[in-house]
Amino acid sequence: MPHTPLVELTRAGTLECQHVGSIAVVNTQGRLVASAGDPHWMTFTRSTLKALQALPFVEAGGPAQFGFSTGQVALLCASHNGEDMHAAAAQGMLDKAGLTYKALRCGCHVPGLFTLLDQPPPPDLVFDERHNNCSGKHAGFLAYCVQHRLSLDDYIAPDHPLQQAIRRDVARAVGMDAQDMVAGIDGCSAPNYAMPLAKLALGYARLASGARDSEFGASFAVLGEAMTAHPELVSGTGRNDLAFMRAGRGDWVTKIGADGVQVVGSKSRGEALALKVMDGNKQALYAATVEALDQLGWLDDDQRAELEPWRARPIINARGLLVGDRRPAFSLKAGG
């Protein structure tokens, strides 16, 4: 595979682990600004796709029609922790659409506040579909169906009119023919699409540019500004997207996806970077993202300090001994 080492782990000065992957940095015109590995690698977008999946609903004026708050618009794009604030926002969206949580087809899992942060859930924990990390996206799907009088039971079927509209608008946003996007099923049972890494970056460069985009401007502004205004609803306590968007101070629209995908778009620069770590390692993904941002010159001293916990870190064992090192292993090159 044409990938490159992104992060390496050493012990006693000897290479022990290597996380390979690729990076694409693209501007709003689709020009490849910088790269590492294969910037055109075909990858499933996973939850980075959520903001683009919300396009048909926003394009049709859905948030205004249902009276969704800015925070609820942010939840459309979220992979959230299932905290009380997230479940309440999802319930509010369903209420405005005249539905109950039983209409959600995302499935039910232990809230991410526990699984993603390696915390044991309390024995009396009660949770349902509203606590699923994708409940906001699915609440938006259902609201679109209510808005357009479409069937609810099968709204996640690939041939449902909602999912066909999503495929159409995602393709428009990333500059592809819809038929060239490989279709699969995501963890929440909704269709998801694979595309070249550079195309995913293009979608986020345009999303971050907001109202300046000539095709989706109003919708991109609604989505991107909601995400940067409410990063705590896009992710949650202790999470990557919250930390990165706070560090971006309103300029960065960021989203992580399962199995090693992350995208960061800069409004002021009109650019976005998309990364794929092939083994899906989260620590390597976070570290590679911060290193890429630094190499691109996107970080000032305060932002470097703020994102330091997400960088490649020394390896400390259970007794507090320094036993190894984790370090970036790539240099971005101009263009492809």
Coordinates of C-alpha atoms in Angstrom, one line a residue:
M1 CA 0.0 0.0 0.0
P2 CA 1.3 3.5 -0.8
H3 CA 1.0 4.8 2.7
T4 CA 3.8 6.3 4.9
P5 CA 4.6 5.9 8.6
L6 CA 2.8 8.7 10.5
V7 CA 3.6 7.8 14.1
E8 CA 6.3 5.5 15.5
L9 CA 6.8 3.9 18.9
T10 CA 10.2 3.0 20.1
R11 CA 11.4 1.2 23.2
A12 CA 15.1 1.4 24.3
G13 CA 15.7 3.2 21.0
T14 CA 14.4 0.3 19.0
L15 CA 11.3 0.6 16.7
E16 CA 8.5 -1.3 18.2
C17 CA 5.3 -0.1 16.5
Q18 CA 4.5 1.9 13.3
H19 CA 1.2 3.4 12.4
V20 CA 1.0 4.1 8.7
G21 CA -1.5 6.2 6.8
S22 CA -2.0 9.1 4.5
I23 CA -2.9 12.8 4.6
A24 CA -4.4 15.2 2.1
V25 CA -4.6 19.0 2.4
V26 CA -6.9 20.6 -0.1
N27 CA -8.3 24.1 -0.8
T28 CA -11.8 25.0 -1.7
Q29 CA -11.0 24.7 -5.4
G30 CA -9.9 21.1 -5.0
R31 CA -6.2 21.8 -5.4
L32 CA -4.0 19.5 -3.4
V33 CA -1.9 21.8 -1.2
A34 CA 0.2 19.2 0.7
S35 CA 0.2 15.5 1.3
A36 CA 1.8 12.5 2.9
G37 CA 1.4 8.9 1.7
D38 CA -1.4 8.6 -0.8
P39 CA -3.8 11.6 -0.7
H40 CA -6.1 9.8 -3.1
W41 CA -6.5 6.7 -1.0
M42 CA -10.1 5.5 -1.1
T43 CA -11.4 5.4 2.4
F44 CA -14.8 5.1 4.2
T45 CA -15.6 8.5 5.7
R46 CA -17.4 7.1 8.7
S47 CA -18.7 9.9 11.1
T48 CA -16.7 12.7 9.3
L49 CA -19.6 12.4 6.8
K50 CA -22.3 13.6 9.2
A51 CA -22.2 17.3 8.4
L52 CA -22.5 16.5 4.7
Q53 CA -25.3 14.0 5.4
A54 CA -27.3 16.9 6.9
L55 CA -27.2 18.9 3.7
P56 CA -30.6 17.9 2.2
F57 CA -32.4 18.7 5.5
V58 CA -30.6 22.1 5.8
E59 CA -31.0 22.9 2.1
A60 CA -34.8 22.3 2.5
G61 CA -35.0 24.8 5.4
G62 CA -35.5 22.0 7.9
P63 CA -33.9 23.6 11.0
A64 CA -35.9 26.8 10.6
Q65 CA -39.2 24.9 9.8
F66 CA -38.9 22.8 13.0
G67 CA -37.4 25.5 15.1
F68 CA -34.1 23.7 15.8
S69 CA -31.7 25.6 18.0
T70 CA -28.1 26.1 17.0
G71 CA -27.1 23.4 19.4
Q72 CA -29.6 21.0 17.8
V73 CA -28.1 21.7 14.4
A74 CA -24.7 20.9 15.9
L75 CA -26.1 17.6 17.1
L76 CA -27.0 16.7 13.4
C77 CA -23.3 16.5 12.9
A78 CA -22.3 14.8 16.2
S79 CA -20.7 11.7 17.4
H80 CA -21.6 12.5 20.9
N81 CA -20.9 11.0 24.4
G82 CA -24.5 10.3 25.2
E83 CA -24.3 12.7 28.1
D84 CA -27.5 14.2 29.5
M85 CA -27.1 17.3 27.3
H86 CA -26.9 15.2 24.2
A87 CA -29.9 13.0 25.0
A88 CA -31.9 16.1 25.9
A89 CA -31.0 17.8 22.6
A90 CA -32.0 14.7 20.6
Q91 CA -35.3 14.4 22.5
G92 CA -36.0 18.1 21.8
M93 CA -35.4 17.5 18.1
L94 CA -37.8 14.5 18.1
D95 CA -40.4 16.5 20.0
K96 CA -40.3 19.2 17.4
A97 CA -40.8 16.6 14.7
G98 CA -43.7 15.0 16.6
L99 CA -41.9 11.7 17.2
T100 CA -40.6 9.6 20.0
Y101 CA -37.2 8.0 20.4
K102 CA -38.7 4.6 19.3
A103 CA -38.7 5.9 15.7
L104 CA -34.9 6.0 15.8
R105 CA -33.2 3.2 13.8
C106 CA -29.6 3.9 15.0
G107 CA -29.6 1.1 17.7
C108 CA -28.7 1.3 21.3
H109 CA -25.3 1.1 23.0
V110 CA -23.6 2.1 26.2
P111 CA -23.0 5.9 26.1
G112 CA -19.6 6.9 24.8
L113 CA -18.9 8.9 27.9
F114 CA -18.0 5.5 29.4
T115 CA -16.8 3.4 26.5
L116 CA -14.7 6.0 24.7
L117 CA -13.2 7.4 27.9
D118 CA -12.6 4.0 29.5
Q119 CA -14.8 4.6 32.5
P120 CA -17.0 1.9 34.0
P121 CA -20.7 2.7 33.7
P122 CA -22.7 2.8 36.9
P123 CA -24.6 -0.4 37.6
D124 CA -28.0 1.4 37.5
L125 CA -27.3 3.2 34.2
V126 CA -30.4 3.4 32.0
F127 CA -29.9 4.3 28.3
D128 CA -31.7 4.0 25.0
E129 CA -31.4 5.2 21.4
R130 CA -31.2 8.8 22.3
H131 CA -27.8 8.0 23.9
N132 CA -26.5 6.5 20.7
N133 CA -23.6 8.7 19.4
C134 CA -25.5 9.1 16.2
S135 CA -28.9 10.0 17.6
G136 CA -28.7 13.6 16.4
K137 CA -28.0 12.6 12.8
H138 CA -30.9 10.1 12.9
A139 CA -33.3 12.7 14.5
G140 CA -32.4 15.0 11.6
F141 CA -33.1 12.1 9.1
L142 CA -36.5 11.6 10.7
A143 CA -37.3 15.3 10.6
Y144 CA -36.5 15.4 6.9
C145 CA -38.9 12.5 6.4
V146 CA -41.7 14.3 8.3
Q147 CA -41.0 17.5 6.4
H148 CA -41.3 15.6 3.0
R149 CA -44.0 13.1 4.1
L150 CA -41.7 10.2 3.5
S151 CA -42.0 6.8 5.2
L152 CA -40.3 6.5 8.6
D153 CA -39.7 2.8 9.2
D154 CA -37.2 2.4 6.3
Y155 CA -35.5 5.8 6.4
I156 CA -32.0 4.2 6.6
A157 CA -32.6 2.0 3.5
P158 CA -30.1 2.9 0.7
D159 CA -33.0 3.3 -1.8
H160 CA -35.1 5.5 0.5
P161 CA -35.6 9.0 -1.0
L162 CA -33.8 10.6 2.0
Q163 CA -30.7 8.4 1.5
Q164 CA -30.8 9.1 -2.3
A165 CA -30.9 12.9 -1.6
I166 CA -28.0 12.5 0.8
R167 CA -25.9 10.6 -1.7
R168 CA -26.7 13.3 -4.3
D169 CA -25.7 16.2 -2.0
V170 CA -22.6 14.5 -0.6
A171 CA -21.4 13.9 -4.1
R172 CA -22.0 17.6 -5.0
A173 CA -20.1 18.7 -1.9
V174 CA -17.0 16.6 -2.6
G175 CA -17.0 17.1 -6.4
M176 CA -17.7 13.5 -7.4
D177 CA -20.2 11.5 -9.4
A178 CA -22.5 9.9 -7.0
Q179 CA -22.0 6.5 -8.6
D180 CA -18.3 6.7 -8.0
M181 CA -18.8 6.8 -4.2
V182 CA -18.5 3.2 -2.8
A183 CA -21.5 2.6 -0.5
G184 CA -21.4 0.6 2.7
I185 CA -23.3 0.5 6.0
D186 CA -22.0 2.5 9.1
G187 CA -22.1 1.4 12.7
C188 CA -25.5 3.2 13.2
S189 CA -27.0 1.2 10.2
A190 CA -27.2 4.2 7.9
P191 CA -25.4 4.2 4.5
N192 CA -21.9 5.6 4.5
Y193 CA -19.6 6.3 1.5
A194 CA -16.0 5.7 0.6
M195 CA -14.1 8.3 -1.4
P196 CA -10.6 9.5 -2.1
L197 CA -9.1 11.3 1.0
A198 CA -8.6 14.5 -1.0
K199 CA -12.3 14.6 -1.9
L200 CA -13.2 14.3 1.8
A201 CA -10.8 17.2 2.5
L202 CA -12.5 19.2 -0.3
G203 CA -15.9 18.8 1.3
Y204 CA -14.5 20.1 4.6
A205 CA -12.7 23.0 3.0
R206 CA -16.0 24.1 1.5
L207 CA -17.9 23.4 4.7
A208 CA -15.5 25.5 6.8
S209 CA -15.7 28.4 4.2
G210 CA -19.4 28.8 5.0
A211 CA -21.2 31.5 3.2
R212 CA -18.4 32.0 0.8
D213 CA -19.2 28.7 -1.0
S214 CA -21.1 29.5 -4.2
E215 CA -23.2 26.4 -4.2
F216 CA -24.0 25.4 -0.5
G217 CA -23.1 28.7 1.2
A218 CA -26.1 29.2 3.4
S219 CA -26.3 25.6 4.3
F220 CA -22.5 25.3 5.0
A221 CA -22.7 28.4 7.1
V222 CA -25.6 27.0 9.2
L223 CA -23.8 23.7 9.8
G224 CA -20.2 24.9 10.2
E225 CA -21.1 27.8 12.5
A226 CA -23.3 25.5 14.7
M227 CA -20.4 23.0 15.1
T228 CA -17.9 25.7 16.1
A229 CA -20.4 27.3 18.4
H230 CA -21.3 24.0 20.2
P231 CA -18.3 21.7 20.0
E232 CA -19.5 20.1 23.3
L233 CA -22.6 18.8 21.5
V234 CA -20.6 17.6 18.5
S235 CA -18.6 15.3 20.8
G236 CA -18.6 15.9 24.6
T237 CA -16.5 15.8 27.7
G238 CA -12.9 14.8 27.2
R239 CA -13.3 14.3 23.4
N240 CA -11.1 15.2 20.5
D241 CA -13.5 17.3 18.4
L242 CA -14.3 19.5 21.5
A243 CA -10.6 20.1 22.2
F244 CA -9.7 20.8 18.6
M245 CA -12.6 23.2 17.9
R246 CA -12.0 25.1 21.1
A247 CA -8.3 25.4 20.1
G248 CA -9.4 26.6 16.6
R249 CA -11.2 29.6 18.2
G250 CA -14.1 29.5 15.7
D251 CA -11.8 29.0 12.6
W252 CA -11.7 25.2 12.6
V253 CA -14.5 22.8 11.8
T254 CA -13.3 19.4 12.9
K255 CA -14.7 15.9 12.9
I256 CA -13.4 12.5 13.8
G257 CA -14.6 9.2 12.3
A258 CA -14.2 5.6 13.5
D259 CA -11.3 3.5 12.4
G260 CA -8.7 6.3 12.0
V261 CA -10.3 9.1 10.1
Q262 CA -10.1 12.8 11.0
V263 CA -10.8 16.1 9.1
V264 CA -10.0 19.7 10.0
G265 CA -11.2 22.6 7.9
S266 CA -10.0 26.2 8.3
K267 CA -12.4 29.0 7.5
S268 CA -9.7 31.7 7.2
R269 CA -7.4 29.6 5.0
G270 CA -10.0 28.0 2.8
E271 CA -8.3 24.7 3.3
A272 CA -8.8 21.4 5.0
L273 CA -6.7 18.4 5.9
A274 CA -8.0 14.8 6.0
L275 CA -6.1 11.9 7.6
K276 CA -6.4 8.2 7.6
V277 CA -4.5 5.9 10.0
M278 CA -4.7 2.5 8.5
D279 CA -4.9 0.5 11.7
G280 CA -7.4 2.9 13.2
N281 CA -5.3 3.7 16.3
K282 CA -6.8 6.8 18.0
Q283 CA -3.6 8.0 19.7
A284 CA -1.7 7.9 16.5
L285 CA -4.6 9.7 14.7
Y286 CA -4.7 12.5 17.2
A287 CA -0.9 12.8 17.3
A288 CA -0.6 12.9 13.5
T289 CA -3.3 15.5 13.2
V290 CA -1.6 17.9 15.6
E291 CA 1.7 17.3 13.8
A292 CA 0.1 18.0 10.4
L293 CA -1.5 21.2 11.7
D294 CA 1.9 22.3 13.1
Q295 CA 3.8 21.5 9.9
L296 CA 1.2 23.5 7.9
G297 CA 1.7 26.6 10.2
W298 CA -1.8 26.6 11.5
L299 CA -0.8 26.7 15.2
D300 CA 0.4 29.6 17.3
D301 CA 2.1 29.1 20.6
D302 CA -1.1 29.1 22.6
Q303 CA -2.6 26.5 20.3
R304 CA 0.5 24.3 20.6
A305 CA 0.2 24.3 24.3
E306 CA -3.6 23.7 24.2
L307 CA -3.2 20.7 21.9
E308 CA -0.1 19.3 23.6
P309 CA -2.1 16.5 25.4
W310 CA -3.1 15.2 21.9
R311 CA 0.4 15.0 20.5
A312 CA 2.7 12.0 20.4
R313 CA 3.7 11.4 24.0
P314 CA 6.5 9.5 25.8
I315 CA 5.4 6.0 27.0
I316 CA 5.0 5.8 30.7
N317 CA 4.4 2.4 32.4
A318 CA 2.2 1.6 35.4
R319 CA 5.0 2.5 37.8
G320 CA 5.5 5.9 36.2
L321 CA 8.8 4.9 34.5
L322 CA 9.7 6.3 31.1
V323 CA 10.0 3.2 28.9
G324 CA 9.6 4.4 25.4
D325 CA 8.7 7.2 23.0
R326 CA 5.9 7.9 20.6
R327 CA 6.8 10.4 17.8
P328 CA 5.7 11.7 14.5
A329 CA 7.4 10.1 11.5
F330 CA 6.3 12.1 8.5
S331 CA 7.0 15.3 6.7
L332 CA 4.2 16.9 4.5
K333 CA 5.3 17.6 0.9
A334 CA 3.8 20.3 -1.2
G335 CA 1.1 19.1 -3.6
G336 CA 0.6 15.5 -4.4

